[in-house]
Short mmCIF file of C-alpha atoms and ligand atoms in Angstrom, two decimals:
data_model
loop_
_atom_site.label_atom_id
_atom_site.label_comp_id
_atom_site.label_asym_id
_atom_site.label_seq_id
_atom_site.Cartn_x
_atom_site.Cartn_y
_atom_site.Cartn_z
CA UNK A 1 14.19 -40.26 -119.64
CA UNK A 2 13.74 -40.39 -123.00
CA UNK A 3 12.41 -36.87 -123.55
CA UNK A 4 15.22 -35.25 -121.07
CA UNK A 5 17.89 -36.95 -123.64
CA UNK A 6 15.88 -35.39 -126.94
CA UNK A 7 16.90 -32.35 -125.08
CA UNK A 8 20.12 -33.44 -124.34
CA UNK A 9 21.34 -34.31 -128.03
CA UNK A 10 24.33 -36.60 -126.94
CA UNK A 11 22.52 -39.72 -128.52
CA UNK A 12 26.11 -40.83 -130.65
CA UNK A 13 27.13 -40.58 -126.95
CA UNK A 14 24.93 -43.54 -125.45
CA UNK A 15 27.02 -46.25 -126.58
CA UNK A 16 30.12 -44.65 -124.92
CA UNK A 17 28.17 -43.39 -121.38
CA UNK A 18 27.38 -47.59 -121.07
CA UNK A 19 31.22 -47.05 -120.17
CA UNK A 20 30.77 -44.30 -117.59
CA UNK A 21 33.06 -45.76 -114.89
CA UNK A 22 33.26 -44.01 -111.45
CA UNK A 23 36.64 -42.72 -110.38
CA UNK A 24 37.04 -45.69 -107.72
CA UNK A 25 38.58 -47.46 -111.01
CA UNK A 26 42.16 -45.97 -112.30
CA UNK A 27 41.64 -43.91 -115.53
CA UNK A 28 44.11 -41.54 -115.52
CA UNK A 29 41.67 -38.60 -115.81
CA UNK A 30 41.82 -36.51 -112.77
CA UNK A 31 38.87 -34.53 -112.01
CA UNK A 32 39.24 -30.83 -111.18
CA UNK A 33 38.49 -28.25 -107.86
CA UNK A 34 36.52 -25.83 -108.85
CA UNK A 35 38.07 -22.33 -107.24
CA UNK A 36 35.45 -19.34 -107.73
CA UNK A 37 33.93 -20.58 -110.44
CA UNK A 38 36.94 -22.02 -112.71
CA UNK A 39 34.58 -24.44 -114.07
CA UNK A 40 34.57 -23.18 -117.36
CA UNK A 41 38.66 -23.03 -117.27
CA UNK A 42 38.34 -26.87 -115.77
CA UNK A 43 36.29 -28.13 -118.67
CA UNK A 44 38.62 -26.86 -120.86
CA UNK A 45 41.55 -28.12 -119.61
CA UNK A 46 39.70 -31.61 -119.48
CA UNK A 47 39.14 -31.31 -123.43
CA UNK A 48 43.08 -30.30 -123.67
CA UNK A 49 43.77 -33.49 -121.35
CA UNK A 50 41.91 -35.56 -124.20
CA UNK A 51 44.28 -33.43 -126.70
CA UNK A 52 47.53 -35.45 -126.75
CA UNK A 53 48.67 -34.04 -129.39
CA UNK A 54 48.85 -30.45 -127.54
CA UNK A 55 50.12 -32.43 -124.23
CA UNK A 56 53.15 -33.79 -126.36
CA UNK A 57 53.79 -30.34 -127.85
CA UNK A 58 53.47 -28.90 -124.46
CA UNK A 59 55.75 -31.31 -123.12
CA UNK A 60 58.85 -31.03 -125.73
CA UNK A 61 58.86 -27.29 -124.83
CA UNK A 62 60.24 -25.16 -121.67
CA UNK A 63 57.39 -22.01 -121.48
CA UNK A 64 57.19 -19.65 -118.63
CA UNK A 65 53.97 -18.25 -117.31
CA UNK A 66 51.13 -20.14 -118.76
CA UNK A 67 52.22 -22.83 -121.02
CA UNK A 68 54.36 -23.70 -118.08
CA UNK A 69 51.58 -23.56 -115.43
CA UNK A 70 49.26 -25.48 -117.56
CA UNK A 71 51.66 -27.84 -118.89
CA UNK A 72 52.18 -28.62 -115.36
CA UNK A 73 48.37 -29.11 -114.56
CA UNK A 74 47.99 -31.75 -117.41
CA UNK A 75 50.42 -33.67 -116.36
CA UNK A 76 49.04 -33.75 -113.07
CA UNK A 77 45.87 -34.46 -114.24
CA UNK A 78 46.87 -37.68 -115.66
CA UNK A 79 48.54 -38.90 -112.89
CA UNK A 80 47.72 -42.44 -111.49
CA UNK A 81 45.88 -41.17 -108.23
CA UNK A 82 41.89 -41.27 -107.73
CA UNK A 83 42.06 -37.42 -105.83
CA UNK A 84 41.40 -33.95 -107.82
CA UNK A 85 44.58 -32.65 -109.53
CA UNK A 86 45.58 -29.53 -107.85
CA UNK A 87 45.70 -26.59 -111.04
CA UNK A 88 45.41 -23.57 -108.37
CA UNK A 89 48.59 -22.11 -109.58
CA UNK A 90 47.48 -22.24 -113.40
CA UNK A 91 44.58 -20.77 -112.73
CA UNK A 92 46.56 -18.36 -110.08
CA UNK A 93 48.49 -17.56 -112.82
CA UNK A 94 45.51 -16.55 -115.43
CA UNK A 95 44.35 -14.18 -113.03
CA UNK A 96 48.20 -12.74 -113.05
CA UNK A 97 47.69 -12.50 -117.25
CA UNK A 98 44.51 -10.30 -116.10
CA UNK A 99 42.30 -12.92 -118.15
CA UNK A 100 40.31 -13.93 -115.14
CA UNK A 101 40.00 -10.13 -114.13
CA UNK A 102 36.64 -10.31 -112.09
CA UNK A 103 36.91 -13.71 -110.18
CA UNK A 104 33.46 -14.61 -109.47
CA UNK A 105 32.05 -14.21 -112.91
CA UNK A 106 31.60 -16.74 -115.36
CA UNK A 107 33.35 -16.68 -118.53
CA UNK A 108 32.91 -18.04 -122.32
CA UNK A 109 34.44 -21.35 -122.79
CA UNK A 110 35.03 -19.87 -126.08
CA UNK A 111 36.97 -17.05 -124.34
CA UNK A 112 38.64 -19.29 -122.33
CA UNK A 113 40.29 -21.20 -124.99
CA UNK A 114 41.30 -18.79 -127.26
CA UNK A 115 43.35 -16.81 -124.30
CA UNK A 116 45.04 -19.95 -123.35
CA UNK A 117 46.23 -20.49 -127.03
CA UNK A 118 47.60 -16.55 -126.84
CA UNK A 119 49.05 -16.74 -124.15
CA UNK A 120 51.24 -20.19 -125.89
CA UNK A 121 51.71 -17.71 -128.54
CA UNK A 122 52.95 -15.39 -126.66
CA UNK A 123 54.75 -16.71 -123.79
CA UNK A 124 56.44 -19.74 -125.51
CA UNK A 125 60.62 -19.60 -125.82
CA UNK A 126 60.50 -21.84 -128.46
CA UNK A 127 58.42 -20.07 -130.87
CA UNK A 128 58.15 -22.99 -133.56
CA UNK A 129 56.93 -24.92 -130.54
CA UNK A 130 54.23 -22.30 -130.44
CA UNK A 131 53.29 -22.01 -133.51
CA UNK A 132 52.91 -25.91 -134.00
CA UNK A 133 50.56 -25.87 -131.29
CA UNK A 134 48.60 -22.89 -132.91
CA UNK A 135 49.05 -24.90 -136.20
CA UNK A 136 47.01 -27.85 -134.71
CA UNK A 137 43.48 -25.76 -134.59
CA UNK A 138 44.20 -23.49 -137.52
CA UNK A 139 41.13 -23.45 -139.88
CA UNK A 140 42.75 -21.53 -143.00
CA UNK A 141 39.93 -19.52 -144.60
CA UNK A 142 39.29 -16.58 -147.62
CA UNK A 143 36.31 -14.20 -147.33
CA UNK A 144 35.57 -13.21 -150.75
CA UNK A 145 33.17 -10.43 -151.74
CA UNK A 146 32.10 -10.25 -155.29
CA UNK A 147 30.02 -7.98 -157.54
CA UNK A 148 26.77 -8.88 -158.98
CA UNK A 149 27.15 -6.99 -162.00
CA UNK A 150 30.88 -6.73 -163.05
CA UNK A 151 31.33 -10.36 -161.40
CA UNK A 152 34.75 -8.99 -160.00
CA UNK A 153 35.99 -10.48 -156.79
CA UNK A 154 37.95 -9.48 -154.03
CA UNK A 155 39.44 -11.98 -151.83
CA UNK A 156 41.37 -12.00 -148.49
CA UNK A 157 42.78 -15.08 -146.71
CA UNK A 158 43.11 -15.50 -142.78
CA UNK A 159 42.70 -18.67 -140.21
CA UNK A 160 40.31 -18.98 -137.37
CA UNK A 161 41.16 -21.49 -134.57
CA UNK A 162 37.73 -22.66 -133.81
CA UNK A 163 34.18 -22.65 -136.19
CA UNK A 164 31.51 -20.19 -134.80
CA UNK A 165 28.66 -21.62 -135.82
CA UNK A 166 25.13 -20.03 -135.05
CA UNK A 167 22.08 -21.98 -133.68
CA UNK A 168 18.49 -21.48 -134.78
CA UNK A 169 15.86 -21.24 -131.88
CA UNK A 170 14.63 -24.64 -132.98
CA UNK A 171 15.99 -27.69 -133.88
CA UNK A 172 19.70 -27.67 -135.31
CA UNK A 173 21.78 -30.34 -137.12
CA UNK A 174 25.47 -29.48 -137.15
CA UNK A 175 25.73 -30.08 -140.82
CA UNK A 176 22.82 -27.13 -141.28
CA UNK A 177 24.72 -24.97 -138.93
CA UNK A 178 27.84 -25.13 -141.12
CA UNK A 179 26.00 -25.03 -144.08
CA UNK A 180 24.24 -22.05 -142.71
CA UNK A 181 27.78 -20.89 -141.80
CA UNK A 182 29.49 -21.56 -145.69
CA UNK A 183 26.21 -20.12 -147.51
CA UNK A 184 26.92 -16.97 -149.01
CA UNK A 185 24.83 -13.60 -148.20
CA UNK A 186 23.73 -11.07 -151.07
CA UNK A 187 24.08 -7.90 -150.09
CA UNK A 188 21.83 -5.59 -151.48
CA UNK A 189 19.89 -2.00 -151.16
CA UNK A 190 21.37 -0.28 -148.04
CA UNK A 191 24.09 -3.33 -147.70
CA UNK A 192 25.69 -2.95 -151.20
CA UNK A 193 29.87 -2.94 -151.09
CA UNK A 194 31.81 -0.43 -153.65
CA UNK A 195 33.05 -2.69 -155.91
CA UNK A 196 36.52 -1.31 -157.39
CA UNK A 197 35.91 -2.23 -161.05
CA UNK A 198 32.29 -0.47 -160.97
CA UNK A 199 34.20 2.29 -158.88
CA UNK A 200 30.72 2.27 -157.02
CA UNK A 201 28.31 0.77 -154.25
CA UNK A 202 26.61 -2.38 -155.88
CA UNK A 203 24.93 -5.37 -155.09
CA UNK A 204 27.29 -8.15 -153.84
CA UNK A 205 27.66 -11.37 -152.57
CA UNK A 206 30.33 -12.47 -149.70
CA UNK A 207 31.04 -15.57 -148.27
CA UNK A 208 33.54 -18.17 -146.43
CA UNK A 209 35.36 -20.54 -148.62
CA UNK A 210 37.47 -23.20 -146.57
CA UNK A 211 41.00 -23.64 -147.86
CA UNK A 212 42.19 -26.00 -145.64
CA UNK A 213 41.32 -27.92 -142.26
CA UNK A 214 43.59 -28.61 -139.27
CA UNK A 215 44.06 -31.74 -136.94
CA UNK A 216 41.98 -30.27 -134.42
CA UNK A 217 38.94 -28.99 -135.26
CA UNK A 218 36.92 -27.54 -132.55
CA UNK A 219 33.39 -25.98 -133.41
CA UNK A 220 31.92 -23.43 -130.70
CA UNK A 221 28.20 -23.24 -131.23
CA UNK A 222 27.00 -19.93 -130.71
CA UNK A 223 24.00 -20.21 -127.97
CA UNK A 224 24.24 -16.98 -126.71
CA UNK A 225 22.48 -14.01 -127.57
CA UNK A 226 22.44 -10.40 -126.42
CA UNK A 227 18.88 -8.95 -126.33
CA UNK A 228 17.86 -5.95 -125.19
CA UNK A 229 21.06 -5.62 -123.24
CA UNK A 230 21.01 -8.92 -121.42
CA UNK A 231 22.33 -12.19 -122.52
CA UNK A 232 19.82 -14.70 -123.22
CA UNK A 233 21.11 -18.42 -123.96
CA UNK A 234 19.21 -20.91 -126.70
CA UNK A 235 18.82 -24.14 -125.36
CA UNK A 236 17.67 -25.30 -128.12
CA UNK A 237 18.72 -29.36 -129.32
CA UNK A 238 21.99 -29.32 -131.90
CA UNK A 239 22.67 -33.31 -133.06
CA UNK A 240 26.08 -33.65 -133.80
CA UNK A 241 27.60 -37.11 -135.80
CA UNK A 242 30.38 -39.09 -134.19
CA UNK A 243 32.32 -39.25 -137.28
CA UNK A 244 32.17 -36.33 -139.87
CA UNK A 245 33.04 -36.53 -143.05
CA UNK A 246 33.66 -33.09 -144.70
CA UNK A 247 33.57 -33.97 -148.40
CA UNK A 248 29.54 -34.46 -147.75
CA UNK A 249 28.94 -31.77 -145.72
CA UNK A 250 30.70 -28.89 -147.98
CA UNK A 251 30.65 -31.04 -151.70
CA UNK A 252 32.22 -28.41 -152.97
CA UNK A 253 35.42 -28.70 -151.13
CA UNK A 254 37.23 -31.47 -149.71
CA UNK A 255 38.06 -35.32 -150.19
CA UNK A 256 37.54 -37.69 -147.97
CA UNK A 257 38.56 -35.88 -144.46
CA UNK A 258 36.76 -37.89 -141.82
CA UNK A 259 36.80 -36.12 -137.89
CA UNK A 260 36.28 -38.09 -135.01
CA UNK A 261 34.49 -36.27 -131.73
CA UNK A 262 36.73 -36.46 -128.97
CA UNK A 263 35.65 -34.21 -126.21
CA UNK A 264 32.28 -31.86 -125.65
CA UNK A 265 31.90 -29.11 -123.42
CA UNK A 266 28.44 -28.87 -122.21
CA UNK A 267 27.00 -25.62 -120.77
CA UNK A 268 24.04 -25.95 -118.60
CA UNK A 269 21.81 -23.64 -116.34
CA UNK A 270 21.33 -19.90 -117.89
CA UNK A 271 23.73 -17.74 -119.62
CA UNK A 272 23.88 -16.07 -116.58
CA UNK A 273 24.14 -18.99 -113.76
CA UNK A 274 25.48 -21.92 -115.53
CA UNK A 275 27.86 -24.69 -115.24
CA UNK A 276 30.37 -25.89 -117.71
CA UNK A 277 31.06 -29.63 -117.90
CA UNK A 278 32.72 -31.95 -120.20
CA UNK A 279 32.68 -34.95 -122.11
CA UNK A 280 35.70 -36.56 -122.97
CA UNK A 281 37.33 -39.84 -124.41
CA UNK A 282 39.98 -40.96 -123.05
CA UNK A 283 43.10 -41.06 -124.93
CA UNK A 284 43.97 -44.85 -124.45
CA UNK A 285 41.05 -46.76 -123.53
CA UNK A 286 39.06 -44.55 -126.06
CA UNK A 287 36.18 -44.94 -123.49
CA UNK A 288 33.86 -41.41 -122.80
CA UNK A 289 34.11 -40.37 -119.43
CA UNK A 290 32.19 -37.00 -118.13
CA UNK A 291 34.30 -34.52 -116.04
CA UNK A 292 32.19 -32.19 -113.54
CA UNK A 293 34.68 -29.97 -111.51
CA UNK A 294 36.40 -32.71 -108.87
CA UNK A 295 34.36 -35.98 -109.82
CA UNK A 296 32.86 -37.97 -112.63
CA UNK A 297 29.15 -38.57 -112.64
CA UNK A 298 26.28 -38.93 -115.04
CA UNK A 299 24.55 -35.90 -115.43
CA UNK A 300 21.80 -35.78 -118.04
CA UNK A 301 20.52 -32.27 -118.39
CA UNK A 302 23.04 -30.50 -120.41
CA UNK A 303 23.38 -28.97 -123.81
CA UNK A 304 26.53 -29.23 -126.35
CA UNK A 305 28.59 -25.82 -126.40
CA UNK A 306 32.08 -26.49 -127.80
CA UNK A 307 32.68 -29.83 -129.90
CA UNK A 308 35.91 -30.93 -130.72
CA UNK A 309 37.02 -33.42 -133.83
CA UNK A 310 40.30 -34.71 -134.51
CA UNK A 311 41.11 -35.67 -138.33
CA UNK A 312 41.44 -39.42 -138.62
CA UNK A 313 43.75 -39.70 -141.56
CA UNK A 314 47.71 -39.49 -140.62
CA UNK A 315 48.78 -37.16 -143.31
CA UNK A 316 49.18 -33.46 -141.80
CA UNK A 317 48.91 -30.57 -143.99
CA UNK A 318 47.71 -31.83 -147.40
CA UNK A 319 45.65 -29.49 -149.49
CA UNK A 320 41.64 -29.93 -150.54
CA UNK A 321 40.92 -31.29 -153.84
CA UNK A 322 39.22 -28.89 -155.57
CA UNK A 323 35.97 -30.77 -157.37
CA UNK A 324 33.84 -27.66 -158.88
ZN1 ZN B 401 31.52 -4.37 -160.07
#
């Protein structure tokens, strides 16, 4: 057992799993159908269930399309009865939005997520509404580039809505893959930019520097690969903390922002033939419960693909302190 968990990496999860509960008891967490293959959209919307700070915005607003097909689905889905919440006409109307455009095939939970948040974007009446929800995952961000000889740098701000951080074929901590992901790159030889001052190509360095962090934070970790024209997946082990504190992981940045994990989605199988599942805690009892399709089991092969946080302290918006 042991050596399947190694594999498994959900150790900080052990103490919550003792909680695993079958569905016989009432927890409002509905479990999903899974309709050709939705159950990469069905883990997601299990991680949005645990999200009730995107329920409540969802909930204040009147949407059309998808925000009001899905809004619909959560609240079924946390309805006090023990049967699978019925999401057919969310997912119904996806396929209208031409996201799922080849039913049958599998998609990125990455993928997934980000065209659900579009589609709020975009199909929203109450575009504050929107943008609040957007606001919630916004990870604001400048790329700088700067010369090695005249020192000059060029900056340029923009947000990302989830942390793509790369995994290494062995083993992975997720504080190395965000280091990995904050380290800057010199550019040199063949890769050198044209620096404006130098009015020529010269060596350079570019990087990410964080500006500020949202309430959400949700961290996809990049397991697939494309080689030689097929996708291979690394199943490698990633050990993620329970709480994160981001003032250790990136000194240079922030004070004391501390993230608690709130939901996982788990891809298992091969990039081709896998299964999404998820891991999430519940939004009252705080208990972890794990959501496969239409029931709750334990299931103990698996492997970490999406991990969201949510920012313990109460204060929205502040700015980093800048330490050096
Ligand atoms: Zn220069």
């Amino acid at each position: 057992l042991e050596s399947v968990w190694s594999k498994v990496a959900l150790h900080l999860l052990y103490k919550g799993l003792c909680y695993l509960t079958l569905s016989t008891v009432f927890t409002g967490m509905r479990g999903l159908m899974n309709y050709h293959l939705s159950c990469c959209v069905n883990s997601l919307l299990q991680t949005l269930s645990a999200t009730c700070e995107i329920t409540d915005l969802l909930d204040r607003g009147d949407g059309r399309n998808v925000p009001l097909h899905l809004k619909r689905a959560l609240a079924a889905m946390r309805a006090d009865v023990p049967q699978p919440a019925l999401h057919r006409d969310f997912l119904h109307c996806l396929d209208q939005n031409c996201f799922r455009r080849k039913i049958n095939v599998q998609h990125d939970a990455d993928e997934v997520f980000f065209s659900i948040l579009n589609f709020i974007q975009q199909q929203m009446d109450d575009k504050a509404l929107a943008q609040e929800i957007q606001n919630l995952y916004k990870i604001s961000v400048e790329t700088y580039l700067q010369c090695l000889e005249c020192n000059s740098v060029q900056t340029r701000t923009s947000y990302m809505l989830s942390l793509p951080l790369y995994v290494k074929e062995d083993y992975n901590s997720l504080e190395g893959c965000m280091n990995s992901f904050f380290k800057h790159q010199e550019l040199r030889g063949i890769n050198c930019c044209f620096c404006v001052q130098c009015e020529t190509k010269k060596p350079s360095k570019q990087g990410i520097k964080l500006l500020s962090l949202p309430r959400i934070l949700c961290m996809n970790l990049k397991r697939f690969r494309n080689r030689c024209g097929s996708t291979q997946k690394l199943d490698c082990m990633v050990t993620f903390p329970e709480t994160f504190d981001f003032s250790e992981t990136l000194k240079e940045v922030f004070s004391a922002d501390f993230y608690t994990l709130y939901a996982v989605v788990v891809h298992s199988g091969y990039a081709m033939y896998g299964h999404y599942t998820a891991y999430v805690r519940h939004r009252e009892n705080k208990r972890w419960y794990y959501a496969d399709d239409s029931h709750v089991e334990q299931v103990l092969q698996n492997t970490a693909y999406m991990l969201m946080y949510r920012r313990d302290s109460e204060e929205e918006g502040r700015q980093p302190e800048l330490s050096g």
